[in-house]
mmCIF file of C-alpha atoms (C1' of nucleotides) in Angstrom:
data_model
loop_
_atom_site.group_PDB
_atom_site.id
_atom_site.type_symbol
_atom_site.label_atom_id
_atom_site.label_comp_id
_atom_site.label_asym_id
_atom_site.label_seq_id
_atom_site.Cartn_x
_atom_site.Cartn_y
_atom_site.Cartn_z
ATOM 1 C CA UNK A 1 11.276 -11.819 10.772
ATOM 2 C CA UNK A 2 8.024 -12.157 12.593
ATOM 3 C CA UNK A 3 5.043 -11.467 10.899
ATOM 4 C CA UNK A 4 2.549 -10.554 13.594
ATOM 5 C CA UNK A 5 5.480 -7.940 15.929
ATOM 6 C CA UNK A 6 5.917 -5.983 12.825
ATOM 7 C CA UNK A 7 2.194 -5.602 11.986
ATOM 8 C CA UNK A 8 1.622 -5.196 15.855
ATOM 9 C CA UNK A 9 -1.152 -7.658 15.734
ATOM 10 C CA UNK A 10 -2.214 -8.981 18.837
ATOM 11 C CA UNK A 11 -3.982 -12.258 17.951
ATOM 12 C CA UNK A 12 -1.834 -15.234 16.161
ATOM 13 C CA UNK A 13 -2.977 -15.231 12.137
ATOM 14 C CA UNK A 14 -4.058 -17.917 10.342
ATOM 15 C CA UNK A 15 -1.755 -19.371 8.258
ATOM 16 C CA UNK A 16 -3.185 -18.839 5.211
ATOM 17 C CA UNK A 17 -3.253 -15.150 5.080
ATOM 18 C CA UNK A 18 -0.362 -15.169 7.154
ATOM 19 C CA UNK A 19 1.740 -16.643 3.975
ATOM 20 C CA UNK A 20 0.599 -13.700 2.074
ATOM 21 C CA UNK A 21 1.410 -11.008 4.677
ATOM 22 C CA UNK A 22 4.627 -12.702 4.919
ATOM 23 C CA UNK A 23 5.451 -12.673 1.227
ATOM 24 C CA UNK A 24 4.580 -8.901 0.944
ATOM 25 C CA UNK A 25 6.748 -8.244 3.850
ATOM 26 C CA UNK A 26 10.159 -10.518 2.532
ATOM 27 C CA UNK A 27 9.273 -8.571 -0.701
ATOM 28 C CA UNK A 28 9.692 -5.159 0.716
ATOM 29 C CA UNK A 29 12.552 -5.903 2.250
ATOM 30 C CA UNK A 30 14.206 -7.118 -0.518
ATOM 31 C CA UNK A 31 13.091 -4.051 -2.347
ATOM 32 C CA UNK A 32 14.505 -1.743 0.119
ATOM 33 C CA UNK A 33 17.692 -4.133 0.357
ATOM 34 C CA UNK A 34 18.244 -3.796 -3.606
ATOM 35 C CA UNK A 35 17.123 -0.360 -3.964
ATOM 36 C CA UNK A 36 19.594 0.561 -0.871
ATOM 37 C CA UNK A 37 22.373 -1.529 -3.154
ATOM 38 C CA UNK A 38 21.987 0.128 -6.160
ATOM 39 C CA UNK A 39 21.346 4.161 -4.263
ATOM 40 C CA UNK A 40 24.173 5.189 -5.542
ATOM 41 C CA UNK A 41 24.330 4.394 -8.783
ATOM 42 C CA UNK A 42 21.472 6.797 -8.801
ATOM 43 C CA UNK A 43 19.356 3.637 -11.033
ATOM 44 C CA UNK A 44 15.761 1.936 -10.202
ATOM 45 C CA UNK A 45 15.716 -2.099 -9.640
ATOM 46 C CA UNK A 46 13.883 -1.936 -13.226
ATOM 47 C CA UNK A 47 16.655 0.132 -14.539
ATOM 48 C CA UNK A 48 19.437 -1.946 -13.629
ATOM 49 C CA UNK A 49 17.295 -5.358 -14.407
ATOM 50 C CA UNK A 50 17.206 -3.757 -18.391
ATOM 51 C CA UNK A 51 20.929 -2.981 -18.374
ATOM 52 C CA UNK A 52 21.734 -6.720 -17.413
ATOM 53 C CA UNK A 53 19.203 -7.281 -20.205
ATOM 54 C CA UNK A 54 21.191 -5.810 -22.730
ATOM 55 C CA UNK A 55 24.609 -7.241 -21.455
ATOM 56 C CA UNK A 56 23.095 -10.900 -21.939
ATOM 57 C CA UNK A 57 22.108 -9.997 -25.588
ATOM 58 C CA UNK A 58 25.869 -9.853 -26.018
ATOM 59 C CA UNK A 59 26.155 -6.853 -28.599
ATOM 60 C CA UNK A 60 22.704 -8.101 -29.903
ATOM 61 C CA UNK A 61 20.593 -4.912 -29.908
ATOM 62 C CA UNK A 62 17.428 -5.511 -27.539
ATOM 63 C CA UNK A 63 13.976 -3.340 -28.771
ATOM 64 C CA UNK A 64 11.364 -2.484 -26.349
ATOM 65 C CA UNK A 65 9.289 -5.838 -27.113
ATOM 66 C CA UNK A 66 12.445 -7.819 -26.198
ATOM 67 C CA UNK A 67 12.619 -5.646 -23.159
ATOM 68 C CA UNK A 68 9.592 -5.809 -21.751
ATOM 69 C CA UNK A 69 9.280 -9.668 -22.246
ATOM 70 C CA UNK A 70 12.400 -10.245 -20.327
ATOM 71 C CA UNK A 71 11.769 -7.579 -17.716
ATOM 72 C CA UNK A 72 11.342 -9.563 -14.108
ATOM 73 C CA UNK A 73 8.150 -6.473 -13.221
ATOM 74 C CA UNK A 74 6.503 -5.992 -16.361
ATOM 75 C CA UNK A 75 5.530 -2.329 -17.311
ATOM 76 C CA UNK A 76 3.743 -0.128 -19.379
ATOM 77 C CA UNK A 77 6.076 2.209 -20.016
ATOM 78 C CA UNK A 78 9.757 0.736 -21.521
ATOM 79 C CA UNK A 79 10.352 4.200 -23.501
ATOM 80 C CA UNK A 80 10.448 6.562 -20.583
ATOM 81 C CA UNK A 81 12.567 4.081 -18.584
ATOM 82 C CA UNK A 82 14.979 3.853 -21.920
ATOM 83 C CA UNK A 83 15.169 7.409 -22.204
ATOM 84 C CA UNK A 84 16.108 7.992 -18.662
ATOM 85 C CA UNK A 85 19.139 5.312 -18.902
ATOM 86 C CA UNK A 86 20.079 7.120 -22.360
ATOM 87 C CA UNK A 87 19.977 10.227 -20.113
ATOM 88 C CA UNK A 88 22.958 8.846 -17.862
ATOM 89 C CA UNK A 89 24.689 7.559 -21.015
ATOM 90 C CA UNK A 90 24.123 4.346 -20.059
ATOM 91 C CA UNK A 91 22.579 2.706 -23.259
ATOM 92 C CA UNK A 92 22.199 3.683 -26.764
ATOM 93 C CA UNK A 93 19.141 4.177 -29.195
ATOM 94 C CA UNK A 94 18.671 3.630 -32.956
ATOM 95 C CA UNK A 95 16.015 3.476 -35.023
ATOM 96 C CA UNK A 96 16.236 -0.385 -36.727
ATOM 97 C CA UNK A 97 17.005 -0.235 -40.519
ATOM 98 C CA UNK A 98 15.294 -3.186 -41.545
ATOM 99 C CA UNK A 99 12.025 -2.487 -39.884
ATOM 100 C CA UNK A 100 11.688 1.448 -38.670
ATOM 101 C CA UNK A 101 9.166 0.930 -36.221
ATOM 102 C CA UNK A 102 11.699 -1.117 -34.055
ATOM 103 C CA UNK A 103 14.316 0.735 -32.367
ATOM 104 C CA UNK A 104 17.640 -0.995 -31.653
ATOM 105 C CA UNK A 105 18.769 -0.556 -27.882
ATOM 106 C CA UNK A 106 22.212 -1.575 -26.808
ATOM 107 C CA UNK A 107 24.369 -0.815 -23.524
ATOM 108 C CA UNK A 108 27.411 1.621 -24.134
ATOM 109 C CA UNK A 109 30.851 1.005 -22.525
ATOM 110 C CA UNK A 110 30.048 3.078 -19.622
ATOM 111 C CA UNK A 111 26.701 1.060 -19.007
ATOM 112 C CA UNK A 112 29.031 -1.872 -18.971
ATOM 113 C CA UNK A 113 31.173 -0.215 -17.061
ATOM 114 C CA UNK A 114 28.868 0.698 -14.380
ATOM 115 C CA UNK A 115 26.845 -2.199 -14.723
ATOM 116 C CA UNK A 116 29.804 -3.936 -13.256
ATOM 117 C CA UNK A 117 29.870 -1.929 -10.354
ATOM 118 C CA UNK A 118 26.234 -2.139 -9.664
ATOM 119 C CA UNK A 119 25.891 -6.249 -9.633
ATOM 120 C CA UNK A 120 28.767 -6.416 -7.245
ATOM 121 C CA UNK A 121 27.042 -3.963 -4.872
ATOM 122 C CA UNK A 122 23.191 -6.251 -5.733
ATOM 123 C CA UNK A 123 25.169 -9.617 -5.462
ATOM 124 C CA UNK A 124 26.273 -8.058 -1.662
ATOM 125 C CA UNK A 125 22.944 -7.268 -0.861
ATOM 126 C CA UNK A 126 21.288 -10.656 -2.096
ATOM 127 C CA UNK A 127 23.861 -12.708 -0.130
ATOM 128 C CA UNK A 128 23.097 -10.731 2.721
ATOM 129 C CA UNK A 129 20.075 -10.840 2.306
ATOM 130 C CA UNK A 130 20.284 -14.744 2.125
ATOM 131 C CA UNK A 131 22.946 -15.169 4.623
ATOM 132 C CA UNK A 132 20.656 -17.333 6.620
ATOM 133 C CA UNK A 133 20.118 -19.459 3.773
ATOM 134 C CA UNK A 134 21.983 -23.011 3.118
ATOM 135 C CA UNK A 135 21.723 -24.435 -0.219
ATOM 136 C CA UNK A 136 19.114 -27.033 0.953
ATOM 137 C CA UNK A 137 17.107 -24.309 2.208
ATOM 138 C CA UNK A 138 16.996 -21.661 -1.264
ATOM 139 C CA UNK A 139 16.452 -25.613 -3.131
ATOM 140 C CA UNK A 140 13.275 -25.759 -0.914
ATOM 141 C CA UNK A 141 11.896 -22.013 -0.955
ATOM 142 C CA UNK A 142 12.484 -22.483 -4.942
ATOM 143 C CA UNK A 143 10.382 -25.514 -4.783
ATOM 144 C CA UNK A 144 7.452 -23.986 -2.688
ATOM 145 C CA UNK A 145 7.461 -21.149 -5.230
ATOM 146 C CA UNK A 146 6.823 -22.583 -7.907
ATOM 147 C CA UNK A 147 3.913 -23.877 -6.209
ATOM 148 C CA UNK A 148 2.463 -20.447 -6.770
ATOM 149 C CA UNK B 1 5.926 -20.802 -11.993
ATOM 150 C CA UNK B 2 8.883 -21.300 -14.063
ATOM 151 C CA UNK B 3 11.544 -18.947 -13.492
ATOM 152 C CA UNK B 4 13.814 -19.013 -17.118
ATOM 153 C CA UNK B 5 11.012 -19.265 -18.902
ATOM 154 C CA UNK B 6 8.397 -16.212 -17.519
ATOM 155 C CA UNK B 7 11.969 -14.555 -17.859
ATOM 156 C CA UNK B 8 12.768 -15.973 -21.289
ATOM 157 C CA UNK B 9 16.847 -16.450 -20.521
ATOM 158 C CA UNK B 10 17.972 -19.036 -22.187
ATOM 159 C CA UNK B 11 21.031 -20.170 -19.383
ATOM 160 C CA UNK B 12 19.591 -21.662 -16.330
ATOM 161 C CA UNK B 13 20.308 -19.071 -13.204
ATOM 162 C CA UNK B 14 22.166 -19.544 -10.216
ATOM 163 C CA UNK B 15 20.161 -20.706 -7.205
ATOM 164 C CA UNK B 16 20.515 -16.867 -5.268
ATOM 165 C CA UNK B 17 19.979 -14.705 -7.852
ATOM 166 C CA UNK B 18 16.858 -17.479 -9.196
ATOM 167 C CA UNK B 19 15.516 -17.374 -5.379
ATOM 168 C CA UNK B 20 15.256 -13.335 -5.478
ATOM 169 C CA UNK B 21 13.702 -12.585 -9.210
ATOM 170 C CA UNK B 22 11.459 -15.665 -7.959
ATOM 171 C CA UNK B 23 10.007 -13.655 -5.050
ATOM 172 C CA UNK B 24 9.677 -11.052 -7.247
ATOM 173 C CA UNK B 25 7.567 -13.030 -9.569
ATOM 174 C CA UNK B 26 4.995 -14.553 -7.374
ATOM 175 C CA UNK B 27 4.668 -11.482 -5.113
ATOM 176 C CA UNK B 28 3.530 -9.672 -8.791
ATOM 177 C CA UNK B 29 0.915 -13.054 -9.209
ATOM 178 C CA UNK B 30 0.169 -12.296 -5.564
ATOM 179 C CA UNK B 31 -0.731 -8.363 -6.042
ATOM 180 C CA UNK B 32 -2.147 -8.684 -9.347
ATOM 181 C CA UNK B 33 -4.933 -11.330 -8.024
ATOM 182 C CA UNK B 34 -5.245 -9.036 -4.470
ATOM 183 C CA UNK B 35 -5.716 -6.361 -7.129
ATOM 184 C CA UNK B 36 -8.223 -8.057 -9.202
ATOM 185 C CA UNK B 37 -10.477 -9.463 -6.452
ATOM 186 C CA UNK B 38 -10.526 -5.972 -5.213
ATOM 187 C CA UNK B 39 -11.041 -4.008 -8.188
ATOM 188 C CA UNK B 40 -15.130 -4.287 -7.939
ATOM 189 C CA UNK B 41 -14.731 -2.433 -4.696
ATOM 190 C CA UNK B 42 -12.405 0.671 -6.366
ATOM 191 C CA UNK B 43 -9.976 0.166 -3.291
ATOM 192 C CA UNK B 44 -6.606 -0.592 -3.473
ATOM 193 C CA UNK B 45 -4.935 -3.544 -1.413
ATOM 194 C CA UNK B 46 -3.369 -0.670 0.749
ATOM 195 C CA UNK B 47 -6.910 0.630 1.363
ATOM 196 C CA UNK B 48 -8.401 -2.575 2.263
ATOM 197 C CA UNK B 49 -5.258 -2.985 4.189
ATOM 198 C CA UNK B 50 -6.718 -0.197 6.440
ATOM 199 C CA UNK B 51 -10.132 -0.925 6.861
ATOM 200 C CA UNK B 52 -9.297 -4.473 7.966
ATOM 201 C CA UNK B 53 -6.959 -2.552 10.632
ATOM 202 C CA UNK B 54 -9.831 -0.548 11.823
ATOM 203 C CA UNK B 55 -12.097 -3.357 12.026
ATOM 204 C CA UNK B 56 -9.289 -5.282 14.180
ATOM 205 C CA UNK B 57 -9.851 -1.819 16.641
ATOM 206 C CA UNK B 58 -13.266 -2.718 17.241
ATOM 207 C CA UNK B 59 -14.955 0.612 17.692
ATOM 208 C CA UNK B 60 -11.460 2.255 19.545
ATOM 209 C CA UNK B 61 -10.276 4.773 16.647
ATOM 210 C CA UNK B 62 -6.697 4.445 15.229
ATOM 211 C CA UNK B 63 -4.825 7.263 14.275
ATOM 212 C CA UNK B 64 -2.681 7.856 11.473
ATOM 213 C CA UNK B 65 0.674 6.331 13.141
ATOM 214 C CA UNK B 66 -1.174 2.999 14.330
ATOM 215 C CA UNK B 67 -2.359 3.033 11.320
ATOM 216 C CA UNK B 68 1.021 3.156 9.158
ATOM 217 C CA UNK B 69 2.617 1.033 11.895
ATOM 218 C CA UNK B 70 0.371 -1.959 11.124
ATOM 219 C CA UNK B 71 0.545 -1.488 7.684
ATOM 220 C CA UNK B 72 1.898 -4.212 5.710
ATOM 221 C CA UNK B 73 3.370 -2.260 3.449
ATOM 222 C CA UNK B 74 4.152 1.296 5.168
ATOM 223 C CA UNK B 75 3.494 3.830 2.995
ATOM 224 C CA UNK B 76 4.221 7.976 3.776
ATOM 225 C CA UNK B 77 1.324 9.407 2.841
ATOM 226 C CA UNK B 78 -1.146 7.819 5.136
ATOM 227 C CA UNK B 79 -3.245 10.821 5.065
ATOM 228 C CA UNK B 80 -4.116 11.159 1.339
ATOM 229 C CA UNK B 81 -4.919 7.264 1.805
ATOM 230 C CA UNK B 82 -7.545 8.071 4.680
ATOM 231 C CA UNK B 83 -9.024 11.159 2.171
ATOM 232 C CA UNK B 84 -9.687 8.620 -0.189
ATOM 233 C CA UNK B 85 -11.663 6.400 1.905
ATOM 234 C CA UNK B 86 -13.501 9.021 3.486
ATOM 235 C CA UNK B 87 -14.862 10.146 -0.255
ATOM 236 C CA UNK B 88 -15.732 6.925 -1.007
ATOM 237 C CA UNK B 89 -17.934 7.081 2.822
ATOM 238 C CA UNK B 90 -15.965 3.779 4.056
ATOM 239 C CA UNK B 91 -14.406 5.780 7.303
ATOM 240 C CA UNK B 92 -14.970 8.653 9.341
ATOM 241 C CA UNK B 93 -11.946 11.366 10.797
ATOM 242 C CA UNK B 94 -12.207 13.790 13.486
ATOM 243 C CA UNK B 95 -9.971 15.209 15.584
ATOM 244 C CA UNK B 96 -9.016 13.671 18.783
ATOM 245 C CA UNK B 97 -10.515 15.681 21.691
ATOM 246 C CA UNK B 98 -7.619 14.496 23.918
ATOM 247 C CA UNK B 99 -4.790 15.805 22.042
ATOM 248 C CA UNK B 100 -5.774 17.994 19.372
ATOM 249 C CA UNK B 101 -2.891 17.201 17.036
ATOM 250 C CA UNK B 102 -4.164 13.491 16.650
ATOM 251 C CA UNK B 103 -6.951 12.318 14.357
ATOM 252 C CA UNK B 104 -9.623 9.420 15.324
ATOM 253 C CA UNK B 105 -10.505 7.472 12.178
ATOM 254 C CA UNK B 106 -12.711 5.029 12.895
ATOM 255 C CA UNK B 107 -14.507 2.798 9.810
ATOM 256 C CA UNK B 108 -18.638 3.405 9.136
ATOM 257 C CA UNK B 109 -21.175 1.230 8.774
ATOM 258 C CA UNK B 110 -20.872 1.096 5.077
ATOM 259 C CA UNK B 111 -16.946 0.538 5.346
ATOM 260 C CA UNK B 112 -18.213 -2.841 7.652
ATOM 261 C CA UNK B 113 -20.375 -3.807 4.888
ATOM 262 C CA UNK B 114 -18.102 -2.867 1.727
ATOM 263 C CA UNK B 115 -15.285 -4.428 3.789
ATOM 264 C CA UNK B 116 -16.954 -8.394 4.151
ATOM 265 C CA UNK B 117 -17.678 -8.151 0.330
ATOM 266 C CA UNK B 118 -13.692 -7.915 -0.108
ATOM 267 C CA UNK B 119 -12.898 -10.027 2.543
ATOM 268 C CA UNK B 120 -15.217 -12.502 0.603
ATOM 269 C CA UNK B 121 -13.239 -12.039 -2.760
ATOM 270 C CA UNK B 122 -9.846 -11.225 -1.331
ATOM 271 C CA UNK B 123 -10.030 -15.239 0.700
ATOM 272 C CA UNK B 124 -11.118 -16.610 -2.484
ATOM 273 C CA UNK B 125 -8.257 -14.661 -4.393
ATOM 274 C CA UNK B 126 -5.674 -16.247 -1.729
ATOM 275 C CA UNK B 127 -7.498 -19.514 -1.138
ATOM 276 C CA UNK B 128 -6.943 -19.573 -5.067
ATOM 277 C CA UNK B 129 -3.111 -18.673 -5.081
ATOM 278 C CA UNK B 130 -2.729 -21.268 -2.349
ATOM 279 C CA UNK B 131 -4.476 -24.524 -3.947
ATOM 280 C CA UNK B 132 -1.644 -26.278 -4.467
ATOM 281 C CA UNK B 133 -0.300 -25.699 -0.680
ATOM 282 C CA UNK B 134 -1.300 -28.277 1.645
ATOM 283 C CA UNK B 135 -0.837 -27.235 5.041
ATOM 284 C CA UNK B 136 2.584 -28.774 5.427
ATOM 285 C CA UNK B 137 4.090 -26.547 2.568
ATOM 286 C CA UNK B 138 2.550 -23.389 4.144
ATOM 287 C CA UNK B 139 4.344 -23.813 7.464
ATOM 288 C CA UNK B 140 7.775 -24.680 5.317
ATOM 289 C CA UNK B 141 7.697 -21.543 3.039
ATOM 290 C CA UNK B 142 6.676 -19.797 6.284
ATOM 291 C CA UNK B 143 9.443 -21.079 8.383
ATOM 292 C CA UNK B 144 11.956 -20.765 5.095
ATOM 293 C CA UNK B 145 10.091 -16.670 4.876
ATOM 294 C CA UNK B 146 11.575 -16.479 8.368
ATOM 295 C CA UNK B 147 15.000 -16.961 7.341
ATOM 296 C CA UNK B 148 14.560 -13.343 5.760
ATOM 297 C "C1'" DC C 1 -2.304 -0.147 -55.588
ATOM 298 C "C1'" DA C 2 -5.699 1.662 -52.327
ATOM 299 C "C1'" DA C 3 -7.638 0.444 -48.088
ATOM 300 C "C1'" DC C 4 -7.346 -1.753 -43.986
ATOM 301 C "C1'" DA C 5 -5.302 -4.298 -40.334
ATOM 302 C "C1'" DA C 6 -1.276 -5.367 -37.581
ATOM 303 C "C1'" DT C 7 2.915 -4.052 -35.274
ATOM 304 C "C1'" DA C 8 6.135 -1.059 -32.548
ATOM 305 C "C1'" DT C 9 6.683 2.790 -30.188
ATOM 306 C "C1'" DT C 10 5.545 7.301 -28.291
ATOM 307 C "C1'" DT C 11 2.823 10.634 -26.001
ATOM 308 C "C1'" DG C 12 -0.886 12.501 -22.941
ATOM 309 C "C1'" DT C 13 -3.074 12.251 -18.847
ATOM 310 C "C1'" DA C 14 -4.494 10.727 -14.467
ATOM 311 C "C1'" DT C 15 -3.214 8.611 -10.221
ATOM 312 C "C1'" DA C 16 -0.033 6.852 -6.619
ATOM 313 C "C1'" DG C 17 3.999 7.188 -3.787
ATOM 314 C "C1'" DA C 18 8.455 9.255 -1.831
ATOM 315 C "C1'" DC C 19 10.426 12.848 0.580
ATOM 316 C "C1'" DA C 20 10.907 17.207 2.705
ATOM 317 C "C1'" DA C 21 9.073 21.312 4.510
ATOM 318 C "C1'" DA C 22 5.302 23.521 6.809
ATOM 319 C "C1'" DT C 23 1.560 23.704 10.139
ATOM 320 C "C1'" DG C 24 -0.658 23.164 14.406
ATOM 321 C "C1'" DT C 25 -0.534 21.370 19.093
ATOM 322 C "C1'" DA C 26 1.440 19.811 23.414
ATOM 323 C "C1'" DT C 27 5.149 19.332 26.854
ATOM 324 C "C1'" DG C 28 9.086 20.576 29.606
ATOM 325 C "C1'" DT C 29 12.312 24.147 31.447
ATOM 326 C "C1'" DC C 30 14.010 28.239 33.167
ATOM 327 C "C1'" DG D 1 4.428 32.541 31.013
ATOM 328 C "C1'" DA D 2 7.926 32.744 27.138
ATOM 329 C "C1'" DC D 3 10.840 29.624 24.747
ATOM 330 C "C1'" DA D 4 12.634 25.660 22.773
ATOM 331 C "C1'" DT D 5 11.597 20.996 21.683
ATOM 332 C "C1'" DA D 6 8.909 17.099 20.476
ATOM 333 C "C1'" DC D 7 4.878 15.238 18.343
ATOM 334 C "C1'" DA D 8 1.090 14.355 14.768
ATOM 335 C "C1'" DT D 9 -0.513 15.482 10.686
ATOM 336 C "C1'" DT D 10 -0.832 18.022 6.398
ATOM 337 C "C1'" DT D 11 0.791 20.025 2.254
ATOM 338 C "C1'" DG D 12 3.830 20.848 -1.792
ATOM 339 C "C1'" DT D 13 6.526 18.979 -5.160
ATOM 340 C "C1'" DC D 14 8.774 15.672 -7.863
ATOM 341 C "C1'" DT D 15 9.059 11.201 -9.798
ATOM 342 C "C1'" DA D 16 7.066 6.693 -11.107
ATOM 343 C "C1'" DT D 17 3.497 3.954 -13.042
ATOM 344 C "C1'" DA D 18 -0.858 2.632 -15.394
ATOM 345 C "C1'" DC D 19 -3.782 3.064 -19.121
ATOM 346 C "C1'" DA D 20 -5.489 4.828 -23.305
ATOM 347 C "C1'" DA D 21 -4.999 7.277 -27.439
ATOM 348 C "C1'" DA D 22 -2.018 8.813 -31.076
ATOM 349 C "C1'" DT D 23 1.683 8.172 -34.425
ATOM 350 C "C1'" DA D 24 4.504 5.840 -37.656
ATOM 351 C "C1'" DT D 25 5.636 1.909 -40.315
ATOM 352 C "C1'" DT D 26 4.853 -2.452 -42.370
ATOM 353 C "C1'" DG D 27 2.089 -6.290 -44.096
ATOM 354 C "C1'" DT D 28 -2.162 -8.082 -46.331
ATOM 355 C "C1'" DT D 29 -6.131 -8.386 -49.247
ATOM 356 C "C1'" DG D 30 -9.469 -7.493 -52.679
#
DNA sequence: CAACAATATTTGTATAGACAAATGTATGTC
DNA sequence: GACATACATTTGTCTATACAAATATTGTTG
């Protein structure tokens, strides 16, 4: 990937900005890579990063607080993306017992199911993705992120 | 930055998987401070994207598909994105006398001027994200950026 | 226990972006 | 010069997201 032939950019950047650009454009790739992956499963990144949610809980329903804090993109609006997985019959919604303000969200057998289907087709696309990669190499990128 | 924990998962992740949701995490730190530096200005990153294009034109006027091809982040409605910063008076459009079907937008006086106020905050913004980078890490995570 | 604050979610609304179809213009071919 | 084709942009429509306000329930305090 170079930076300055895809932004057709005559001069050389510096490489502070240059970092940036270049994050934005491994991001979008990655973004079109996953979204590509999971096309047709007919679910968003964010969708399919909420099912896994609910398959680490283990059985343990998840509510939208619990969600959103575990969500990798934060957003403002966990309900709508619930209700279009409950849509697909992916996930299931109670209202708590204990506390009826919660609602209790847990992944159905066919989310399961699916959700099988779908990280096999991500897992593809990420070692793809990373095909370039040697261990030493994701060890240092990790490293250098966290710098952020 | 740590992963696990912005995340809250409990089980440490494998180095792949951890190297992807990682990207995804700083590039949302990355957009949310490009965001914030710019939000005095009302423009969005992709806006300021463009005015720093036509700026790079020096007088010549880009139209709308050297425009979206030096986008970082290509986007398909380039012409709503143009209407926006013509209301806001930061570019100009006419239509190309050349070849009718083509547009000229060129950026206006006030663009020049609005645009080294962002360019003022958007550096600090990065300079900011960066502080912990010496110049040694940035060509790494560059190089490492190139394995994408 | 009434009143108020805190919590959890939902809904309304405005804006942004994706994608396809439509429009207007230019070019090449017979 | 009419016709098909390619090009450049615009428009319509649908979905996604952000943000604020509304709703419902629970907890707290005098």
């Amino acid at each position: 990937m170079n930076v300055e032939e895809i932004i057709k950019t005559s001069r050389p950047l510096p490489l502070a900005p240059r970092t940036i650009i270049h994050m934005a454009l491994v991001q979008n790739k990655i973004e079109d890579s996953m979204g590509n992956a999971l096309k047709p499963f007919e679910v968003s990144t964010q969708q399919f990063n909420v099912l896994r949610i609910l398959r680490g809980q283990k059985g343990q329903p998840a509510n939208l607080f619990t969600l959103n804090e575990r969500m990798v993109t934060k957003m403002s609006n966990t309900t709508r993306l619930v209700d279009k997985l409950m849509a697909k019959g992916l996930v299931n919604r109670t209202q708590c017992p204990s506390n009826r303000r919660k609602v209790e969200i847990t992944i159905t057998e066919a989310g399961e199911a699916a959700l099988e289907q779908m990280d096999r087709a991500v897992t593809g696309a990420q070692d793809k993705l990373l095909e370039k990669f040697v261990e030493k190499d994701l060890e240092q990128l990790n490293e250098l992120l966290d710098k952020f």
